[in-house]
Coordinates of N, CA and C in Angstrom, one line a residue:
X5 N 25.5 3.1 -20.1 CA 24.7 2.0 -19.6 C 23.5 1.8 -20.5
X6 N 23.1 0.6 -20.9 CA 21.7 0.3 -22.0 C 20.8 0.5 -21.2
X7 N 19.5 0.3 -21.9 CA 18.3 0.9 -21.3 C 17.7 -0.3 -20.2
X8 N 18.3 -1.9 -21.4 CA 17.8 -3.2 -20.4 C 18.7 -3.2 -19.1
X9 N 20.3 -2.8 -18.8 CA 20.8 -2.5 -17.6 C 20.4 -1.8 -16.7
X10 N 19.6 -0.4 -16.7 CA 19.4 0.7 -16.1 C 17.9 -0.3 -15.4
X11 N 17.3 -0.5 -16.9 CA 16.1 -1.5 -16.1 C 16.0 -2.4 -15.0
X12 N 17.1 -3.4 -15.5 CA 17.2 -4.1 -14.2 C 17.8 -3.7 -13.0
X13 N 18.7 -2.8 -13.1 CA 19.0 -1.9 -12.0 C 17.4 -1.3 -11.3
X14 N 17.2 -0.8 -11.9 CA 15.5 -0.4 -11.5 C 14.8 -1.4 -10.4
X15 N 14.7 -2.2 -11.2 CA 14.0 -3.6 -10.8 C 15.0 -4.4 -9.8
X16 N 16.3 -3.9 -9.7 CA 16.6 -4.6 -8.2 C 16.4 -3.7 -6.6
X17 N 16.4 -2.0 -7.2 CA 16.3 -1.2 -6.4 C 14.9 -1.5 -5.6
X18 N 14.3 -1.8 -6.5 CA 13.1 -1.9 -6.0 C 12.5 -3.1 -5.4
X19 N 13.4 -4.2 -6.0 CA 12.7 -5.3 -5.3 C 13.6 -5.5 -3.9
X20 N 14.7 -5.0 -3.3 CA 15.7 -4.2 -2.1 C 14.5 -3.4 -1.3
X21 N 13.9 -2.1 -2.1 CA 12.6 -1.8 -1.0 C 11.9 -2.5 -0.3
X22 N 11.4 -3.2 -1.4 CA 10.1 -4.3 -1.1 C 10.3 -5.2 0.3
X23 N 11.8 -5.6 -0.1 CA 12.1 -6.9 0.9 C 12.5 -6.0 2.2
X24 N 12.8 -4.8 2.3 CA 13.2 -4.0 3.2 C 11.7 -3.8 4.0
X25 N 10.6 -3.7 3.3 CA 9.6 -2.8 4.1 C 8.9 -4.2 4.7
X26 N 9.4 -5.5 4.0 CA 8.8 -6.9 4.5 C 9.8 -7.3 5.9
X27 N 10.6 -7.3 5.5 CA 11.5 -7.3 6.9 C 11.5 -6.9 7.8
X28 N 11.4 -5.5 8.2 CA 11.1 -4.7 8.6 C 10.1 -3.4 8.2
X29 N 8.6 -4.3 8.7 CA 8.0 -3.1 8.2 C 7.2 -1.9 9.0
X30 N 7.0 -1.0 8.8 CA 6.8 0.5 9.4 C 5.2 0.7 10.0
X31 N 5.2 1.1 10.8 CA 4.1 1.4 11.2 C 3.7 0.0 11.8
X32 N 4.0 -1.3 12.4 CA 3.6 -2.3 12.5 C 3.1 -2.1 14.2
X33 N 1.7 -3.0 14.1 CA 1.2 -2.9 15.5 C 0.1 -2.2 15.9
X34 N -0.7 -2.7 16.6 CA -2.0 -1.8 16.9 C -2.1 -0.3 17.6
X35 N -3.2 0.0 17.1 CA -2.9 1.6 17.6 C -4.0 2.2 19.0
X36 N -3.3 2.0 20.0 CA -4.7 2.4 21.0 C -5.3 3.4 20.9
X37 N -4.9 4.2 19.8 CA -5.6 5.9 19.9 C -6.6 5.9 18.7
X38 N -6.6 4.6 18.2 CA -7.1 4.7 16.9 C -8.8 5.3 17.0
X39 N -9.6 5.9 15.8 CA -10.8 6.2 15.7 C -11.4 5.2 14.6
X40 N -10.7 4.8 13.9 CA -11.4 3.3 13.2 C -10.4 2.3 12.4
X41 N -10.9 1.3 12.6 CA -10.1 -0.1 12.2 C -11.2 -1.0 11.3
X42 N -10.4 -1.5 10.6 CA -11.3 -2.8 9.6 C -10.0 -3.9 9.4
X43 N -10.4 -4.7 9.3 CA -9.9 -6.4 9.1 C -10.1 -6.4 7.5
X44 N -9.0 -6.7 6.8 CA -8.8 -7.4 5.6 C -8.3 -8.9 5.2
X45 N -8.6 -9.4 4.3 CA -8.4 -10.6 4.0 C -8.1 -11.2 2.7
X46 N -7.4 -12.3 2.4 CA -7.4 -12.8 1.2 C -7.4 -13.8 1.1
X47 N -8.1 -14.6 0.9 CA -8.2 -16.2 1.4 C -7.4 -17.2 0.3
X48 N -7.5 -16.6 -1.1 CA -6.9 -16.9 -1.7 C -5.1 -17.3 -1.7
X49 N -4.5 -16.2 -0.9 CA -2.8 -16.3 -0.6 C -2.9 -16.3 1.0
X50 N -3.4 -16.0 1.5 CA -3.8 -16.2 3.2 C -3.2 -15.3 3.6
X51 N -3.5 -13.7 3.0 CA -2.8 -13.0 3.6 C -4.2 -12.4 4.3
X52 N -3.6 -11.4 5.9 CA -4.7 -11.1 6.6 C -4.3 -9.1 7.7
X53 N -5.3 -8.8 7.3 CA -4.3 -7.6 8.1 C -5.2 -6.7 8.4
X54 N -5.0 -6.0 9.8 CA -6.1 -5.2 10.5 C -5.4 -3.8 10.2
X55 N -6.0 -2.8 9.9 CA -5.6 -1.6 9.6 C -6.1 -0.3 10.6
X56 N -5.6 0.5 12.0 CA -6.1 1.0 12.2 C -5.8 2.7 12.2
X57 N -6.5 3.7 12.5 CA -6.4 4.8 11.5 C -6.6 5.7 12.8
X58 N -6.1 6.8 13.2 CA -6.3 7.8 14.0 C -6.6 8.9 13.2
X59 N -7.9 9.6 13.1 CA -8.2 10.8 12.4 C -8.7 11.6 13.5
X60 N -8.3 12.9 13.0 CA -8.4 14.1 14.0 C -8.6 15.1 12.9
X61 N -9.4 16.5 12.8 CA -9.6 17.3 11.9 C -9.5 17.1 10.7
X62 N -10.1 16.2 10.2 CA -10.0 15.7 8.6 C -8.9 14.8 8.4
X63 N -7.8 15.0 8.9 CA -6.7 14.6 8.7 C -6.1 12.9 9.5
X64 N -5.4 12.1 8.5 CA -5.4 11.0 8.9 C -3.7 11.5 10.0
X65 N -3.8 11.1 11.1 CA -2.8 12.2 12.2 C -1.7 10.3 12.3
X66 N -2.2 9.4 12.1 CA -1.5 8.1 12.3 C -2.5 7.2 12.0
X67 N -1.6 6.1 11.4 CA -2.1 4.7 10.6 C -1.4 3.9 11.1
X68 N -1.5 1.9 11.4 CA -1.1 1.4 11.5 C -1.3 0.2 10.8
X69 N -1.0 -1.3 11.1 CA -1.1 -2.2 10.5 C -0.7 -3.2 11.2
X70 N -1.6 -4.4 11.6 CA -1.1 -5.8 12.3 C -1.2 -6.7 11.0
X71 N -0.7 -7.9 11.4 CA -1.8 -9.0 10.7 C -0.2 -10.1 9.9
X72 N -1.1 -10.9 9.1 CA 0.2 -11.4 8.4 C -0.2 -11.8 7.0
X73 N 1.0 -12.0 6.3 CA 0.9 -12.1 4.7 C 2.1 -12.0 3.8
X74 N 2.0 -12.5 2.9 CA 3.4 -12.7 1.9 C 4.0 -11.4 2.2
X75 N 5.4 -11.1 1.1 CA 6.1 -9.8 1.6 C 5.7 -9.0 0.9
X76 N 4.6 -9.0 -0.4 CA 4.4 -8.0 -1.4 C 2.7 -7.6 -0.2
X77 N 2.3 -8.0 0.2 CA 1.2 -8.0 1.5 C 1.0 -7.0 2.0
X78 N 2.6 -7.4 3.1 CA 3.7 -7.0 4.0 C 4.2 -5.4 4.0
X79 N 4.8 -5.4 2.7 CA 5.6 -4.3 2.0 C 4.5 -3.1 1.5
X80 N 3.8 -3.7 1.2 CA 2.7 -2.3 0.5 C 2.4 -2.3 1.9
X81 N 1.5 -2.3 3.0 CA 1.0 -2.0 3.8 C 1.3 -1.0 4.7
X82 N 3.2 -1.7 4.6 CA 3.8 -0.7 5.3 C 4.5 0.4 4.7
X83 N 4.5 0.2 3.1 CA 4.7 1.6 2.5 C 3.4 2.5 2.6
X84 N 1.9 1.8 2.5 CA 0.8 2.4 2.6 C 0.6 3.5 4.0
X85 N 1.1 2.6 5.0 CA 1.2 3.7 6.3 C 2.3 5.1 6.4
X86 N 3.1 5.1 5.2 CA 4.2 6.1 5.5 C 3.8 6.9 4.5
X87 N 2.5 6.2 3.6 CA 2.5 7.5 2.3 C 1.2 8.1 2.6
X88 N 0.2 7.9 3.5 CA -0.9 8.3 4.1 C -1.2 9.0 5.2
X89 N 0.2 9.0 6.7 CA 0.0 9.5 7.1 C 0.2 10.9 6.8
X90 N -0.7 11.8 8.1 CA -0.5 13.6 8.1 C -0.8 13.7 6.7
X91 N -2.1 13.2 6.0 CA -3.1 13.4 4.5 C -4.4 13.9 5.4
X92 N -4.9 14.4 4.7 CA -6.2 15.0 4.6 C -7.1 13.6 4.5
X93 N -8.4 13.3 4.6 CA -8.9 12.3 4.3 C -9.1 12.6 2.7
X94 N -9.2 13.5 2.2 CA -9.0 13.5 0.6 C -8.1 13.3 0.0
X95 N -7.1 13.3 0.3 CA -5.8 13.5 -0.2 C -5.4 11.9 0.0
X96 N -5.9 11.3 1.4 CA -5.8 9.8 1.2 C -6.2 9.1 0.6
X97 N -7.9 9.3 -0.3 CA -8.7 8.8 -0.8 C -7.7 9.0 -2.3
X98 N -7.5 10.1 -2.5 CA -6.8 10.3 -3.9 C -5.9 9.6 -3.8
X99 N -4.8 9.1 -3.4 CA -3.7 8.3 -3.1 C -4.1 7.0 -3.3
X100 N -5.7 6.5 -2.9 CA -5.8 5.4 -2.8 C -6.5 4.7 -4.5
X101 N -7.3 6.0 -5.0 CA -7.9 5.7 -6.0 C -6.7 5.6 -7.0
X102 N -5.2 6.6 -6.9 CA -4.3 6.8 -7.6 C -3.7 5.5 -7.7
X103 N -3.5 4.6 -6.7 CA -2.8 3.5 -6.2 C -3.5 2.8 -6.7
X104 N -4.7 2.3 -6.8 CA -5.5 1.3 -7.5 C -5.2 1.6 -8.7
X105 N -5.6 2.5 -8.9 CA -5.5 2.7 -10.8 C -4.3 2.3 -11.1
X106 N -3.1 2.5 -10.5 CA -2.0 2.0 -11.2 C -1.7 0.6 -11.3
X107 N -2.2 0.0 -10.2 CA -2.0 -1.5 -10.2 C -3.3 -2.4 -10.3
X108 N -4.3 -1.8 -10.6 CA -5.5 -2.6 -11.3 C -6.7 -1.8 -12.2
X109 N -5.8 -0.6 -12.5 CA -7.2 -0.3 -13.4 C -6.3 0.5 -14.4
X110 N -6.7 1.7 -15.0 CA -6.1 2.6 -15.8 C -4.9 3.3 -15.3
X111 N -3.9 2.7 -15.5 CA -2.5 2.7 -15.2 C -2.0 4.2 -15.6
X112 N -2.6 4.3 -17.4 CA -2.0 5.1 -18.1 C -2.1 7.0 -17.7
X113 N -3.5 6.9 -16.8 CA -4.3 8.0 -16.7 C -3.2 8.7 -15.0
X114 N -2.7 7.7 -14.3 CA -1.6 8.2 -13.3 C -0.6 9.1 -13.9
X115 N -0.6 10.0 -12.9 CA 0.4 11.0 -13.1 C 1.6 10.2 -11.8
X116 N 2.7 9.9 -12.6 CA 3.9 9.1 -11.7 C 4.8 9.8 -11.1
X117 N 4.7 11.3 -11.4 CA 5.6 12.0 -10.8 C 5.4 12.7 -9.5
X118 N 4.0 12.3 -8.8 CA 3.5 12.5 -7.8 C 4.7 12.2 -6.7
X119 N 4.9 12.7 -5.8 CA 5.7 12.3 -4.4 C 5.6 10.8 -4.1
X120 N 3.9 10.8 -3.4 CA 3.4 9.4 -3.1 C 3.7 8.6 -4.2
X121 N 3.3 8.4 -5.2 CA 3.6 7.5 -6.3 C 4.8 6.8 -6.6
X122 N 6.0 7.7 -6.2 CA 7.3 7.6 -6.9 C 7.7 7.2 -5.6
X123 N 6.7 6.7 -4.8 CA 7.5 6.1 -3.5 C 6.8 4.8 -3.6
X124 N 5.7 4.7 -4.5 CA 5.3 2.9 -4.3 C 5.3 2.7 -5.8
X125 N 6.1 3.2 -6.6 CA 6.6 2.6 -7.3 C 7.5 1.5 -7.7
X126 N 7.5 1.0 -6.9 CA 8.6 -0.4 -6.5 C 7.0 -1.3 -6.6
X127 N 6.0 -1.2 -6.0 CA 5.3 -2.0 -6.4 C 4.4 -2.3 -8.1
X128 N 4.2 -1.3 -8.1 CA 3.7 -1.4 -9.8 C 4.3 -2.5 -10.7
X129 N 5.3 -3.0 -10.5 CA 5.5 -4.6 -11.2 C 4.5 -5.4 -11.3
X130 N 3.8 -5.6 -9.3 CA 3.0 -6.6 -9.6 C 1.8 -6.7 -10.3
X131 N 1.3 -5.6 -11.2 CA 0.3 -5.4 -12.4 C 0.1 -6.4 -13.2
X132 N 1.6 -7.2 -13.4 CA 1.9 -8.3 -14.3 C 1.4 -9.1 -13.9
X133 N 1.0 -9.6 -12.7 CA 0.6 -10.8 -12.4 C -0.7 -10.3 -11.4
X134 N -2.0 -10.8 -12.2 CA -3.0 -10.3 -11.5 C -3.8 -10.8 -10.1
X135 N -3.2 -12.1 -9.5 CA -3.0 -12.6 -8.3 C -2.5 -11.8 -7.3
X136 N -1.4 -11.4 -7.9 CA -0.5 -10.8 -6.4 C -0.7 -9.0 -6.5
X137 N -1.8 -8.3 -7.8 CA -2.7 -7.3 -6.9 C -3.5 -7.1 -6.0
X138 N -4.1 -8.7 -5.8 CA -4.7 -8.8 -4.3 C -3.8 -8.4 -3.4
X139 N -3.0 -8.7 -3.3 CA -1.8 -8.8 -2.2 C -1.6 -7.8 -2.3
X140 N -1.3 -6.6 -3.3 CA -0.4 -5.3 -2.9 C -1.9 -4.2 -2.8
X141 N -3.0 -4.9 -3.2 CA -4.2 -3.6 -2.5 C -4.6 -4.1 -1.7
X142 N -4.6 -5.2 -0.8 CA -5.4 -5.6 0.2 C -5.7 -4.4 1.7
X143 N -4.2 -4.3 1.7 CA -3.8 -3.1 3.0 C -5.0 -1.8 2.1
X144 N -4.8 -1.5 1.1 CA -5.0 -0.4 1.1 C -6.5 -0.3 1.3
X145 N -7.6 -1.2 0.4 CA -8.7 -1.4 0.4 C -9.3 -1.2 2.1
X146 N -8.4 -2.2 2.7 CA -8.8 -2.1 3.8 C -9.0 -1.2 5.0
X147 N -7.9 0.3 4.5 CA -7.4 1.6 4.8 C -9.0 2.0 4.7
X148 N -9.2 1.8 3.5 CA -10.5 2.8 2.9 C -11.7 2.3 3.2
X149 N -11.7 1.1 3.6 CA -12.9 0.5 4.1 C -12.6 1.6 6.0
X150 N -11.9 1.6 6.4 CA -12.0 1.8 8.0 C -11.8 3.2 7.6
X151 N -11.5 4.1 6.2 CA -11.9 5.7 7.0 C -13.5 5.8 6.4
X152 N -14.0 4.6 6.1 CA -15.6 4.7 5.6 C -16.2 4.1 6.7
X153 N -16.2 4.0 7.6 CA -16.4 3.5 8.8 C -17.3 2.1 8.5
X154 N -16.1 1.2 7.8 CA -16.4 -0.2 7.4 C -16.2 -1.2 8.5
X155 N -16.0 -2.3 8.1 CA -15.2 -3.1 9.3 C -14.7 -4.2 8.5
X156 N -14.7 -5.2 7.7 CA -14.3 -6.2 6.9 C -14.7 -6.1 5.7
X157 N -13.2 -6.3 5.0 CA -13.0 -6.7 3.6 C -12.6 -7.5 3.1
X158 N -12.8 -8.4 1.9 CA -12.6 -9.8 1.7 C -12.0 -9.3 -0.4
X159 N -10.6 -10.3 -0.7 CA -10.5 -10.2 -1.9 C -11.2 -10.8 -2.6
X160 N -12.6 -11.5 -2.6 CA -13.1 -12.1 -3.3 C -14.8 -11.6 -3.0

């Protein structure tokens, strides 16, 4: 198989996740146990989404996610809830600095072979198009605003 086959293979696997976690996405729905929630926004693609977080001994014990937005939005949000829960709040923060870097800052300095990583690596495409990084950090931003005991975050 060439390297451009394997690629695109790659790039269908993953765009299969994407639309999988938009379809049906995980962790969806508010959380009444929650200990803190923040509201995110992007006014730009009109995506919107409330994030709320149950922490118990350091540890993020359950996350969830309402709201609505494209499926790249959608899809990180609710890959963000499956790769966060049962973390440490450090371990989430590192995940989240890890996850920004890859898709809006120094790409190069990620280590990809991480667990977490090589599970949202289906999103790292959108890098290419610096619009729709709003869209795939919105959830997360908004994670990090609510374990900083924030309340609203705006992509602009």
């Amino acid at each position: 198989m060439s390297d451009s086959a394997s690629r695109s293979d790659v790039r269908d696997l993953y765009q299969e996740v994407l639309l999988e976690h938009y379809r049906h996405p995980r962790n969806f729905g508010a959380l009444a146990a929650s200990t803190a929630s923040a509201v995110g926004n992007n006014p730009l693609c009109g995506d919107r989404v409330t994030v709320f977080v149950e922490v118990a001994d350091g540890r993020v014990r359950n996350v969830t996610f309402e709201g609505s937005g494209c499926a790249i939005s959608t899809a990180s949000a609710s890959l963000m809830t499956e790769t966060v829960k049962g973390k440490t709040l450090a371990e989430a923060e590192q995940v989240f600095q890890e996850f920004h870097a890859l898709l809006a800052g120094d790409a190069a300095s990620v280590d990809r072979d991480q667990p977490e990583l090589e599970r949202l690596a289906c999103l790292e495409g959108v890098r290419a198009y610096p619009m729709r990084v709003k869209c795939a950090t919105l959830a997360w931003h908004t994670l990090h605003s609510a374990l900083a005991q924030g309340q609203v975050v705006s992509t602009e």
